[in-house]
Coordinates of C-alpha atoms in Angstrom, one line a residue:
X20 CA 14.8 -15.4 -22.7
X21 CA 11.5 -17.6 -23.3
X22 CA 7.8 -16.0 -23.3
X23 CA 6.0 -18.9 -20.9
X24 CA 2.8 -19.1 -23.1
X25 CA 0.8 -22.1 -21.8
X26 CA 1.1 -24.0 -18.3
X27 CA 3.3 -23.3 -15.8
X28 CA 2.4 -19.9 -13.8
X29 CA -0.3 -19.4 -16.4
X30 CA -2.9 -22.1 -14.8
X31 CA -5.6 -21.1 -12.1
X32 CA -5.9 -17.4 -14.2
X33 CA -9.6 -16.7 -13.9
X34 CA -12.3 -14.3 -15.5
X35 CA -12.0 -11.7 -12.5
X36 CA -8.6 -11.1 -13.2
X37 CA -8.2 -7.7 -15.8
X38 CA -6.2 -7.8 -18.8
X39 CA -3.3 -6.0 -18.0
X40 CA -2.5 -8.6 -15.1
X41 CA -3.7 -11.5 -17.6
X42 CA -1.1 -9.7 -20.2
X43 CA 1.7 -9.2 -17.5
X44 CA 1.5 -12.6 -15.9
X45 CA 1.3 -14.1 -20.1
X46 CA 4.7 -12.7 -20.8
X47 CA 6.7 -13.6 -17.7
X48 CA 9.8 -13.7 -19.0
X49 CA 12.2 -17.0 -17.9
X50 CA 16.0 -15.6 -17.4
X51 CA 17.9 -19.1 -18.5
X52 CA 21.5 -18.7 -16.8
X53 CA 24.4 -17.3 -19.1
X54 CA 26.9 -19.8 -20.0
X55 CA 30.1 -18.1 -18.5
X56 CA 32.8 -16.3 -20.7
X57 CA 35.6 -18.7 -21.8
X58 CA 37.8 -15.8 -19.7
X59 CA 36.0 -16.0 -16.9
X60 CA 36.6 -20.1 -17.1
X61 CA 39.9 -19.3 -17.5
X62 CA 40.5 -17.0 -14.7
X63 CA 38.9 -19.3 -12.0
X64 CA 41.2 -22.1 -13.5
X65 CA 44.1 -20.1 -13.3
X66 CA 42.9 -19.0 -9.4
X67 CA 42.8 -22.6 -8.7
X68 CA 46.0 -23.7 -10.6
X69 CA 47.8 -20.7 -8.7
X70 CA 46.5 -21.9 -5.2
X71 CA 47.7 -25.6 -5.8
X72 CA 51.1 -24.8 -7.1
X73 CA 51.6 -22.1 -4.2
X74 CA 50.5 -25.3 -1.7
X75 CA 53.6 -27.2 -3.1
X76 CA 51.5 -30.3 -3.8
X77 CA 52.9 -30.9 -8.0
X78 CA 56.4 -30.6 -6.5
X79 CA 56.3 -34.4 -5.3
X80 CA 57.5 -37.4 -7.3
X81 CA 54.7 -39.3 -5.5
X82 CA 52.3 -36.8 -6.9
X83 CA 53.6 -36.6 -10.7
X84 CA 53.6 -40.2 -11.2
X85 CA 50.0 -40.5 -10.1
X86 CA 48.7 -37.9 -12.7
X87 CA 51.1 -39.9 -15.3
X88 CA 49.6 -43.3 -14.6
X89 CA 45.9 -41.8 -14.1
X90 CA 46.9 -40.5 -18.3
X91 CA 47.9 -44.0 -19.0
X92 CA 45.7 -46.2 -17.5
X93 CA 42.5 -43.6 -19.2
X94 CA 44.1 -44.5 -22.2
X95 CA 43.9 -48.2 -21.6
X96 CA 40.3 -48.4 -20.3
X97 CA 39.0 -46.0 -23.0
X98 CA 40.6 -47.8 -26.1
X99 CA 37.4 -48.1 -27.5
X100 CA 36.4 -44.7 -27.5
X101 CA 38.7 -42.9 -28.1
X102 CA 38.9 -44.8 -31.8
X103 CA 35.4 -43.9 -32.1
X104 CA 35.7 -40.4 -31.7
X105 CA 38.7 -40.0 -34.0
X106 CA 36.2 -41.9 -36.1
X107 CA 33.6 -39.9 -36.1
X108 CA 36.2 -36.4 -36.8
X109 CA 38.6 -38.0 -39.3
X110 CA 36.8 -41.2 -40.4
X111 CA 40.8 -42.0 -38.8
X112 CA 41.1 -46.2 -39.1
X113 CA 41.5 -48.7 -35.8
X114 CA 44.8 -49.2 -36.6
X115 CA 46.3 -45.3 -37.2
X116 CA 44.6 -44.6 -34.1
X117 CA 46.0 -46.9 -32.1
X118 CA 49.7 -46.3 -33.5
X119 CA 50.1 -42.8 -33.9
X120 CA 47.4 -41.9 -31.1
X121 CA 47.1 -44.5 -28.2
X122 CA 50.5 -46.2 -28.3
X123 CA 52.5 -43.2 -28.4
X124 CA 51.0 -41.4 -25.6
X125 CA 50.9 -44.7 -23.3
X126 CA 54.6 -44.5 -24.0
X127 CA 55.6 -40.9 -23.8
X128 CA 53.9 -41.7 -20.3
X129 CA 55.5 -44.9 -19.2
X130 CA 59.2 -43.2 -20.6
X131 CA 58.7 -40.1 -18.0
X132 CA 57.4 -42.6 -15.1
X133 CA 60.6 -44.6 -15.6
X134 CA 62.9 -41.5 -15.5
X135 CA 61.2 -38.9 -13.9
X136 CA 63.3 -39.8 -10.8
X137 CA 66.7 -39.3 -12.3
X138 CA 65.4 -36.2 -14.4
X139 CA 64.3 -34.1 -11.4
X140 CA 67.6 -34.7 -9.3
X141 CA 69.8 -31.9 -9.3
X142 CA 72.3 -31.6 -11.3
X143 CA 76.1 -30.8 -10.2
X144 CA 78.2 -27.9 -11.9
X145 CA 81.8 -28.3 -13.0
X146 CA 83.8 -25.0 -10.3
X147 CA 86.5 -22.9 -11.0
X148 CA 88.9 -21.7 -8.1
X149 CA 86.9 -19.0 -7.1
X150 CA 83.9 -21.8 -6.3
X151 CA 86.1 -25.1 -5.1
X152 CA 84.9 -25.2 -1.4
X153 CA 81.3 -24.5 -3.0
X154 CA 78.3 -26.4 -4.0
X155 CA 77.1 -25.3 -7.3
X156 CA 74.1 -27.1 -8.6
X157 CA 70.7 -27.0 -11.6
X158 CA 67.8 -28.1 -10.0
X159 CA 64.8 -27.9 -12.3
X160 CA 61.6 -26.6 -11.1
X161 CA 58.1 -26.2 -12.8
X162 CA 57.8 -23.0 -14.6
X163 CA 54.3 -22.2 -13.3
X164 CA 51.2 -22.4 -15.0
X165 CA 51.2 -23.8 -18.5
X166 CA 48.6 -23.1 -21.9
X167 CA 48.9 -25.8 -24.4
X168 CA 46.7 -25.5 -27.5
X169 CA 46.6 -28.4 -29.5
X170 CA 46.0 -29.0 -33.0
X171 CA 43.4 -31.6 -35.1
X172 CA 45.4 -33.2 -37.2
X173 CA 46.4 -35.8 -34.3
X174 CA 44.3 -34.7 -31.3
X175 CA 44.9 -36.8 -28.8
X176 CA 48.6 -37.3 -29.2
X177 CA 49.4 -33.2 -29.9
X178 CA 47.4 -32.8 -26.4
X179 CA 48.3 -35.4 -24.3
X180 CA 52.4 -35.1 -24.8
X181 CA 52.8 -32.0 -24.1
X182 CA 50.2 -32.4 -21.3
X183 CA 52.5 -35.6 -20.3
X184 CA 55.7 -33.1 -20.4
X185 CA 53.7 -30.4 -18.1
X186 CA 52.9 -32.6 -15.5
X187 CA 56.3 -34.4 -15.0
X188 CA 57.9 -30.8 -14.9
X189 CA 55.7 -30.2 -11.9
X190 CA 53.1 -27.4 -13.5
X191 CA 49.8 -27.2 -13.3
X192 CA 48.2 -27.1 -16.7
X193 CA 45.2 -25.3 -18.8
X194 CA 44.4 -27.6 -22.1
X195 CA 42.8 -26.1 -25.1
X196 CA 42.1 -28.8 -27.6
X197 CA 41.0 -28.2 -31.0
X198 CA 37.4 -27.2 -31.9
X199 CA 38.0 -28.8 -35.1
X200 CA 38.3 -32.2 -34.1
X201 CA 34.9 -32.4 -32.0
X202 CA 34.6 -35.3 -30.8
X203 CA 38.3 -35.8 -29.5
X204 CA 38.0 -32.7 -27.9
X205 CA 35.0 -33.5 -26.1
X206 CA 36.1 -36.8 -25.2
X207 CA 39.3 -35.6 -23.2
X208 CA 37.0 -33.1 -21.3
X209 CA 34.4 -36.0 -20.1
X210 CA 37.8 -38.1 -19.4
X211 CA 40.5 -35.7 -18.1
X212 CA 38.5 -34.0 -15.1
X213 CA 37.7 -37.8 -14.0
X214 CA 41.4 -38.8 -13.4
X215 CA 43.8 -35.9 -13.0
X216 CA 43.6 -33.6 -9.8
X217 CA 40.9 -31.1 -10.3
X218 CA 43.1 -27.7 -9.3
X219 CA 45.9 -28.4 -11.2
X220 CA 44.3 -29.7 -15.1
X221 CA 41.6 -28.1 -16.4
X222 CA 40.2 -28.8 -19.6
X223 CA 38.5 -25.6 -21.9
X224 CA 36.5 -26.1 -24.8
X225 CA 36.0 -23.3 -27.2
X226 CA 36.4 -22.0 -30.1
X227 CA 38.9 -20.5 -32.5
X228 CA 37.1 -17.2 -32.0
X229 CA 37.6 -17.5 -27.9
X230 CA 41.2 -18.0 -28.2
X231 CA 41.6 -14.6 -28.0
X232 CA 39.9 -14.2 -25.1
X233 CA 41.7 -16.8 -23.3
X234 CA 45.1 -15.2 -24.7
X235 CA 44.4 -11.8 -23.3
X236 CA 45.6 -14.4 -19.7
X237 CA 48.6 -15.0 -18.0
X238 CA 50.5 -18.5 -18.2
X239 CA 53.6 -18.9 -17.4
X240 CA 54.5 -21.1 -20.8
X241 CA 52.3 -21.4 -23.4
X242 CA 52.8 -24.6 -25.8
X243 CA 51.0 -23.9 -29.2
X244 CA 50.8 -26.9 -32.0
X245 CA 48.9 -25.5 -35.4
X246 CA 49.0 -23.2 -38.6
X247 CA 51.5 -20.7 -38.9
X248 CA 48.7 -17.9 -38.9
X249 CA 47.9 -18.8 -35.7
X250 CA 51.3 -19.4 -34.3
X251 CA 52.0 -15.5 -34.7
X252 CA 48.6 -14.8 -33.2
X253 CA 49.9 -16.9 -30.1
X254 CA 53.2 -15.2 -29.8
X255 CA 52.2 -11.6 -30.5
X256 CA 49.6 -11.8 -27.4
X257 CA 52.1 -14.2 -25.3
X258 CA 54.5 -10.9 -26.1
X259 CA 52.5 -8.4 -24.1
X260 CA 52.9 -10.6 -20.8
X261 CA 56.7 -11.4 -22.0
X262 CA 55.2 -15.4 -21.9
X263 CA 57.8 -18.0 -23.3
X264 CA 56.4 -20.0 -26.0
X265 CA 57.2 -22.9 -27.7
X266 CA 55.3 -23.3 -31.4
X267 CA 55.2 -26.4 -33.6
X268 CA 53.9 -25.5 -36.6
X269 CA 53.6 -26.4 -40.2
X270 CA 56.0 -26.8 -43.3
X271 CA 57.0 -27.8 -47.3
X272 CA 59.2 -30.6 -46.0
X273 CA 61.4 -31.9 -48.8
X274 CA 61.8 -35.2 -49.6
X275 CA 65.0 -36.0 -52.1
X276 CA 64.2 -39.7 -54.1
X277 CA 67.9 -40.0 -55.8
X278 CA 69.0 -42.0 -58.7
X279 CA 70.7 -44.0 -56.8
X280 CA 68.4 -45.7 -54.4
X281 CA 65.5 -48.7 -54.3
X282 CA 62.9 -47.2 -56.1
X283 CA 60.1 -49.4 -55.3
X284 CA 60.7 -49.5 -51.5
X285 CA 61.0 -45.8 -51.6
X286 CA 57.6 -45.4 -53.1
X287 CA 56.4 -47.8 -50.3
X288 CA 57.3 -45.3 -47.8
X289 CA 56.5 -42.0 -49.2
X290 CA 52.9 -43.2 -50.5
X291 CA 52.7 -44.6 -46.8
X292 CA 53.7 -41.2 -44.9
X293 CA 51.9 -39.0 -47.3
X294 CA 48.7 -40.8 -47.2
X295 CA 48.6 -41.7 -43.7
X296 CA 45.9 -40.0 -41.9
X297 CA 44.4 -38.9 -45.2
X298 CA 47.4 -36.5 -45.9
X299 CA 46.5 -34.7 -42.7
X300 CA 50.1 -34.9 -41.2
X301 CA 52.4 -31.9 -40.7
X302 CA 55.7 -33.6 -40.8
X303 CA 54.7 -35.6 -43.8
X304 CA 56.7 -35.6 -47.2
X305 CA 55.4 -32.3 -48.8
X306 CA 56.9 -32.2 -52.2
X307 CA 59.1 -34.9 -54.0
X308 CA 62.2 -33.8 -56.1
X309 CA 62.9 -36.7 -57.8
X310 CA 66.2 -37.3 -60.4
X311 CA 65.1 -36.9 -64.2
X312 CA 66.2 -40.9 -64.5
X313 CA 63.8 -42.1 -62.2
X314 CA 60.6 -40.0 -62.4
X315 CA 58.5 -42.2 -64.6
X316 CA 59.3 -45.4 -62.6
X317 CA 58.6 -43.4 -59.0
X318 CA 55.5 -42.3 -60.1
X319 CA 54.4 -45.7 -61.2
X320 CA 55.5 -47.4 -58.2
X321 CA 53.6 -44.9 -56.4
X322 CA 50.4 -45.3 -57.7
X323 CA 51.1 -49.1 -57.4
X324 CA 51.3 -48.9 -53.6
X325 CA 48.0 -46.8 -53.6
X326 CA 46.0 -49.9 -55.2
X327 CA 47.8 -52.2 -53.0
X328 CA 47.0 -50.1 -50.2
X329 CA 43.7 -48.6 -50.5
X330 CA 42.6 -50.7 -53.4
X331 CA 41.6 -49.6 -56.5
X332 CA 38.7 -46.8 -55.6
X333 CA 40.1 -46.2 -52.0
X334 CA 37.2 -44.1 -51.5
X335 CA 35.4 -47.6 -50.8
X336 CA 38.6 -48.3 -48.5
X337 CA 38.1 -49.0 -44.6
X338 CA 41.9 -47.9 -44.0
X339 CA 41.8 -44.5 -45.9
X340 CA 40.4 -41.5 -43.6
X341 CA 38.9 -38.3 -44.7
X342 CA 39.4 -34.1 -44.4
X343 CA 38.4 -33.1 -41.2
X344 CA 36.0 -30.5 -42.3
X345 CA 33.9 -29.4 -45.4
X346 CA 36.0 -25.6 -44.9
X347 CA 39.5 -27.9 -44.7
X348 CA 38.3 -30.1 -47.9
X349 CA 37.8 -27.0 -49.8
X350 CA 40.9 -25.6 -48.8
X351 CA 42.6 -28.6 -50.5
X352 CA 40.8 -29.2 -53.0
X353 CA 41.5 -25.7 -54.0
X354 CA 45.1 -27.1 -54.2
X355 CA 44.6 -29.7 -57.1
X356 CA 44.7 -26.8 -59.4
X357 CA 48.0 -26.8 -59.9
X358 CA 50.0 -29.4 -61.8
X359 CA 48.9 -32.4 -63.7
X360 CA 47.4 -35.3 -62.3
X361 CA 49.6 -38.3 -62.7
X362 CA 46.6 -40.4 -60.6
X363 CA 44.0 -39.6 -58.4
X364 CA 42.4 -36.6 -58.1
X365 CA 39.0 -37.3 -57.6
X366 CA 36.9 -35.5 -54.5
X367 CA 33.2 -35.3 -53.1
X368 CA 32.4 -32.7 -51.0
X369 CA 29.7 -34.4 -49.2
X370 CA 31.8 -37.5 -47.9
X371 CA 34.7 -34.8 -47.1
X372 CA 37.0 -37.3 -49.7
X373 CA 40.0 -36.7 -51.7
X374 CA 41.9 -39.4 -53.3
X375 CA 45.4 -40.0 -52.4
X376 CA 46.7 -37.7 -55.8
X377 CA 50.3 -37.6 -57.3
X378 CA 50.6 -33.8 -59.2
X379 CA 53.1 -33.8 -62.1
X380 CA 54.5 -30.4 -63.8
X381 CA 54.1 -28.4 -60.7
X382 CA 55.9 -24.9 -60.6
X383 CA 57.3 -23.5 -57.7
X384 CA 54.9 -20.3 -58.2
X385 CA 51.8 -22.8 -57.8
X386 CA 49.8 -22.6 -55.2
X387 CA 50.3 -25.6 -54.1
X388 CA 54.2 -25.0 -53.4
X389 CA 53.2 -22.0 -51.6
X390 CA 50.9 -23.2 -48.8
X391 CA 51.3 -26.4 -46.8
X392 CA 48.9 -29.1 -48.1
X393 CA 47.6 -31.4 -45.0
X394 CA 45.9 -33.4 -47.3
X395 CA 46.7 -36.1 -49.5
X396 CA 48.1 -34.9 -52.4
X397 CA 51.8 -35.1 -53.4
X398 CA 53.6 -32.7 -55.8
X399 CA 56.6 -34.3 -57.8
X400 CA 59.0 -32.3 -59.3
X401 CA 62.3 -33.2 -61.6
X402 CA 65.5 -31.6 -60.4
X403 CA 68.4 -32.6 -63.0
X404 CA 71.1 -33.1 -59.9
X405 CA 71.7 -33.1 -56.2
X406 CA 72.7 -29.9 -56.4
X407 CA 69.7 -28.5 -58.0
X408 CA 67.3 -30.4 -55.4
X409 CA 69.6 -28.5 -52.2
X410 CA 69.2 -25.5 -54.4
X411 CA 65.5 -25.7 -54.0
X412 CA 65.0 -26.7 -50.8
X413 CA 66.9 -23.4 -49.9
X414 CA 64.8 -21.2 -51.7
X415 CA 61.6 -22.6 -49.0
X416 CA 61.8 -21.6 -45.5
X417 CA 63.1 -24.2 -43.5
X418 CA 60.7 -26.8 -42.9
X419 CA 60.0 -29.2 -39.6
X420 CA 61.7 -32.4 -41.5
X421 CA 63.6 -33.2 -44.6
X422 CA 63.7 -36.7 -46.3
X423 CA 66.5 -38.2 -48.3
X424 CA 66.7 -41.8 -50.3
X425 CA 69.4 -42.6 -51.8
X426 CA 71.9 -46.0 -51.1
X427 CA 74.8 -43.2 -51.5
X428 CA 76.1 -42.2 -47.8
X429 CA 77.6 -39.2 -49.6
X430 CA 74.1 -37.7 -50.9
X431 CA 73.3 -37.7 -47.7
X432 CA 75.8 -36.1 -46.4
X433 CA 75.7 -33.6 -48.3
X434 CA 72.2 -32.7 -47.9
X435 CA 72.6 -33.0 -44.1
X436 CA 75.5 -30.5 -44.2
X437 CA 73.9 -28.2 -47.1
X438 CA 70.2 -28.0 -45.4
X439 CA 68.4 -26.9 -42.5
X440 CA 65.2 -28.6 -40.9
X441 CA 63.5 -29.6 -37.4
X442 CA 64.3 -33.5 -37.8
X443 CA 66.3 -35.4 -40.8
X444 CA 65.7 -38.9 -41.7
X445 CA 67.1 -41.0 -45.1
X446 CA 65.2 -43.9 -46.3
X447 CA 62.3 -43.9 -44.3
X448 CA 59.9 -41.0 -43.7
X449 CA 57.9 -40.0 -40.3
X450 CA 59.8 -42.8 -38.3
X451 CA 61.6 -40.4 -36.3
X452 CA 58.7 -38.9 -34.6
X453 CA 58.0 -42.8 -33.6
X454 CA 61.5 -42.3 -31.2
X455 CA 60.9 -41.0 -27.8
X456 CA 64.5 -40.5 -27.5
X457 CA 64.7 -37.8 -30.3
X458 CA 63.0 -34.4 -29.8
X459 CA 59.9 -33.0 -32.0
X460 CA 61.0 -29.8 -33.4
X461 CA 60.9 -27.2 -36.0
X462 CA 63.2 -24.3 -36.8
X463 CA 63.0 -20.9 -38.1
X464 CA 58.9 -20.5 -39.8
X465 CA 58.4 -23.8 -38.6
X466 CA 58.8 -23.5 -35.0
X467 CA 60.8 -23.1 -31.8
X468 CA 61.4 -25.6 -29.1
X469 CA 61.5 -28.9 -28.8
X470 CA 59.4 -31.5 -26.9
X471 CA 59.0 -35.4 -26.7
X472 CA 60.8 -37.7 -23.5
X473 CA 63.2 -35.4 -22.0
X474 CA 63.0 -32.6 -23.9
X475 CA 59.1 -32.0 -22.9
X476 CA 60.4 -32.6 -19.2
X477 CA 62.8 -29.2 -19.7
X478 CA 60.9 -27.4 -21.9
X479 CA 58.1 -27.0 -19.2
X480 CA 60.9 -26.8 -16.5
X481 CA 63.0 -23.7 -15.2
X482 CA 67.0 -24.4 -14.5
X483 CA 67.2 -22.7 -11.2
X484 CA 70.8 -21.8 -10.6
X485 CA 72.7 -23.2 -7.0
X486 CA 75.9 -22.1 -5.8
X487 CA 75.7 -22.2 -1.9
X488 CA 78.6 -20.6 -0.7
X489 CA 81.0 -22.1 2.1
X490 CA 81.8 -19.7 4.5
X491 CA 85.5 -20.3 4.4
X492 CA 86.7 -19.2 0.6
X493 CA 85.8 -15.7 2.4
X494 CA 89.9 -16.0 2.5
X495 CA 90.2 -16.0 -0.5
X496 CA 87.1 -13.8 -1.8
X497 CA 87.9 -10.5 0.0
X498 CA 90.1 -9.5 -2.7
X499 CA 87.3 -8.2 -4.5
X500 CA 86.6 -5.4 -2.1
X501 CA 87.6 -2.1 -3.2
X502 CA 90.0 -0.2 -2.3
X503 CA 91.1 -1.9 -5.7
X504 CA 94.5 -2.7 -5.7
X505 CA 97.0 -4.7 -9.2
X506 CA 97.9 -7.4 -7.1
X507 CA 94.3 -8.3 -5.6
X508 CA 93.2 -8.1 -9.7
X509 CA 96.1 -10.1 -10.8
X510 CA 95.0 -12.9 -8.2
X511 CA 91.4 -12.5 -9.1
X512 CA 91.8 -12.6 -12.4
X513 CA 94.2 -15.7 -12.2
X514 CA 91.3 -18.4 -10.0
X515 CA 89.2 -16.9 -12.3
X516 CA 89.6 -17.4 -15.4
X517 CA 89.5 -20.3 -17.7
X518 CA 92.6 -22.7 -19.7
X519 CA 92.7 -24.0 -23.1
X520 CA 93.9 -27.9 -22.8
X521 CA 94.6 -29.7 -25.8
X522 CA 91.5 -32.1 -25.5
X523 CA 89.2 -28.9 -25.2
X524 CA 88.0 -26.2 -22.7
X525 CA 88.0 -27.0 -19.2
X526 CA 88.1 -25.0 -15.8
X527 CA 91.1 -24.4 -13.7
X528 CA 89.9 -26.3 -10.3

C-alpha cells in the first residue's frame, strides 16, 4: 500500500474544501496487485498441464520432437547468454560452460530425437502355452504430470536433461530451477515459455522457502537433483500423495590412487575433476586414499597441475570459477578446519574465492569426512593396502561414484566386486557422466533412479502391460472354471508353468 502524497488525485483541492475531505482525499490509499502464491501458480499450471495431456496432444512423435528441437535450437541461438549468466552465478569459464552445460544438453537432445521412434514402439513379450494364440505387448506411455527441481551446481544441464527425458516420455512438465543460481534460473524462464508449448512446460521461480508450498501439489513423478536434506524433504511430502520419485543427490565418493599406477597422469585427472567448476561438482573425487609409497609424490604432482592449470595465484585465473554464494563459501570454508594444508588454502569472502586446497592428516571424525564438500578442497588420506582403502570406503554410505587408478586389472577388480556406488570408473574421473549411453545414478543415501539417453526416456514413462486375448485359446482356458477338478489342474498347471534348459530359463511355448 502507498499513501499518494503529492499529484495525482491530490491537484485541483481548493480552500472551500474542509479538512476532513482534504485529509481523506490526502491518504487515498493505492492497492498495488498481490503477486500470486507460488501454489496458486502451480495449480493453474497443473489445470493447464492436465487439460493438454487429457487432449492427447504430447502423445505424438511429431509433437515430441518439436519441443526437443525447440530445446536444441534455444541452446544454439542463446550460446552467448547462457555463458553469461553462469558467469555472473559461478564466475563458471566459456569453456566449462560450454562442455559440461551446452554440449551435453544439445546432445542428450539430438540422442532422444534419433531414437525416440524406436523407444516408443511397443515392445513384444516372450508367451507361455497358456498365451500362444495371444498378443502380449509393453507399450510405454507418459506417467502424467512431472516436478523436476533442479540443483545449482550445474543449472542448466541438471534442468534441461531431465526436462529432455520428460518430454520424449510424452508428459507434460513443471520446472523448478534453483534460486541459488539466479541468473540461470531466470534465463530458462525468459527462454523456455518462448519455445516449448505453453500448457504443457511451465517454468516457476521461487524460493527454497516456497518449495513447500509447491510440494503440498500433485505430480505424477517428481524428479529432485540436490542435498540430501532436501532430498528427504521431497520424498516425505511426495509420500502423502504416494508420488514416485527419483533423487540424485550428493556423496563422499572415493577415489583409490594405488602404488601401482602413473602417478603424474593420475594427478592430472583428479586435480582436473576436483577443481572443475570450482569444486562445485557432486560426482567429483571427494577424498583420496592414496598407498603409503606414493603419497609424497601424489601430492606434489598435484599441486604441480594446479600452477599449470590455474597458474600460480589462481585467484587471478580466468579458468578457475568461484562458490556460488557468500552462505555456500562459508559453509566450505568452515571445512578447511580439518587437516593440514599440503597447498592452498587461502579464501576471501568478498570475491566468494577459495583456492583449489589439498588437506593432509585428515581423520575420518573430521568434519570434512562427514559432510560432502562441493568446493574445492581435496582430503588425502594414507591407507597401508587395498584392503584397508575397501575397508574404508565401507564404513561411508555408498556414494554416487567410486574412482580407482591403478595399471593392475586385479585392484580393480577387486574394488568393483568389494564396493557399492551409482557409477564406477578406473583411471579417469567424471568421464562417465560425459556418456549418454550410461545412466546417471546413485544408490542407497545417494539416490534412486537413474536418468540420462534411455534411461530418462523410462524413468518418466509407465510400462503399460498388453495381452489381448484371441478368442479361440477359450478351448483351452475353460479349465480354469470351477467346479475344480485334478485333471483340469494337472493340465493347467502343465501350459503353465516354466522349464529349466541348460542355457538358462525359458518359457514352454
Amino acid at each position: 500500500m502507498k499513501c499518494c502524497t503529492g499529484g495525482g488525485p491530490t491537484q485541483g483541492i481548493g480552500v472551500g474544501h474542509n479538512l476532513e475531505q482534504h485529509s481523506s482525499l490526502m491518504c487515498r490509499t493505492v492497492v498495488e496487485p498481490r503477486k500470486p502464491s507460488t501454489s496458486l501458480i502451480c495449480e493453474e499450471a497443473l489445470r493447464k498441464s492436465r487439460g493438454a495431456l487429457a487432449s492427447g496432444k504430447t502423445r505424438t512423435l511429431e509433437f515430441r520432437i518439436a519441443q526437443l528441437e525447440a530445446i536444441f535450437q534455444m541452446l544454439e541461438n542463446n550460446e552467448n547468454p547462457f555463458v553469461e549468466a553462469l558467469q555472473k552465478d559461478l564466475r563458471r569459464p566459456r569453456f566449462e560452460t560450454l562442455l559440461s552445460e551446452i554440449t551435453t544438453v544439445k546432445n542428450e537432445a539430438r540422442y532422444a530425437i534419433n531414437n525416440l521412434e524406436k523407444w516408443m514402439q511397443p515392445e513384444y513379450m516372450e508367451k507361455s502355452m497358456t498365451s500362444l494364440l495371444d498378443i502380449c505387448f509393453v507399450q510405454s506411455e507418459p506417467v502424467g504430470v512431472v516436478l523436476i527441481i533442479s540443483s545449482w551446481t550445474f543449472p542448466i544441464q541438471q534442468t534441461l536433461v531431465p526436462l529432455i527425458g520428460a518430454i520424449a516420455a510424452g508428459n507434460c512438465v513443471i520446472l523448478k530451477p534453483s534460486d541459488a543460481s539466479l541468473n540461470a534460473a531466470e534465463l530458462m524462464n525468459t527462454l523456455l515459455p518462448k519455445c516449448l508449448d505453453n500448457e504443457c512446460y511451465h517454468v516457476i521461480c521461487c524460493g527454497h522457502a516456497d518449495m513447500v508450498e509447491l510440494l503440498e501439489n500433485r505430480f505424477d513423478h517428481i524428479f529432485f537433483t540436490g542435498d540430501r536434506t532436501t532430498g528427504k524433504m521431497v520424498a516425505q511430502a511426495a509420500a502423502k500423495h504416494l508420488t514416485p520419485v527419483s533423487l540424485h543427490l550428493g556423496g563422499k565418493n572415493p577415489c583409490y590412487v594405488d602404488k601401482d599406477c602413473d602417478v603424474a597422469m593420475a594427478a592430472k585427472k583428479i586435480a582436473w575433476s576436483r577443481f572443475v567448476n570450482a569444486g562445485q561438482c557432486p560426482l567429483a573425487p571427494e577424498y583420496v586414499l592414496c598407498h603409503v609409497n606414493v603419497q609424497d609424490k601424489l601430492v606434489e604432482a598435484l599441486h604441480s597441475c594446479v600452477e599449470e592449470f590455474y597458474g600460480k595465484n589462481p585467484q587471478e585465473s580466468p579458468d578457475f570459477g568461484r562458490m556460488v554464494s557468500v552462505e555456500h563459501y562459508k559453509h566450505v570454508k568452515e571445512l578447511l578446519s580439518g587437516g593440514k594444508v599440503a597447498f592452498g588454502g587461502q579464501t576471501e569472502e568478498s570475491d566468494k574465492y577459495i583456492a583449489p586446497t589439498v588437506l593432509l592428516d585428515v581423520r575420518e571424525s573430521d568434519l570434512i569426512m562427514q559432510q560432502d564438500i562441493l568446493g574445492p578442497i581435496l582430503p588425502v588420506l594414507r591407507v597401508e593396502n587395498l584392503e584397508g582403502a575397501i575397508e574404508f570406503m565401507n564404513r561411508k554410505d555408498r556414494p554416487l561414484a567410486t574412482y580407482v587408478y591403478s595399471n593392475n586389472s586385479q585392484v580393480i577388480s577387486e574394488v568393483i566386486s568389494k564396493t557399492s556406488s551409482g557409477s564406477f570408473c578406473s583411471s579417469d574421473s567424471l568421464i562417465q557422466s560425459m556418456c549418454i549411453s550410461l545412466p546417471r545414478n546413485g544408490v542407497g543415501n545417494s539416490g534412486a533412479g537413474a536418468y540420462g539417453g534411455k534411461y530418462s526416456f523410462d524413468t518418466f514413462s509407465h510400462k503399460r502391460s498388453f495381452l489381448l486375448r484371441n478368442s479361440a485359446v477359450e478351448c483351452v482356458t475353460y479349465l480354469r472354471y470351477p467346479p475344480y477338478v485334478d485333471k483340469n489342474l494337472n493340465l493347467m498347471l502343465w501350459a503353465s508353468s516354466l522349464a529349466r534348459k541348460k542355457e538358462g530359463w525359458c518359457q514352454i511355448i
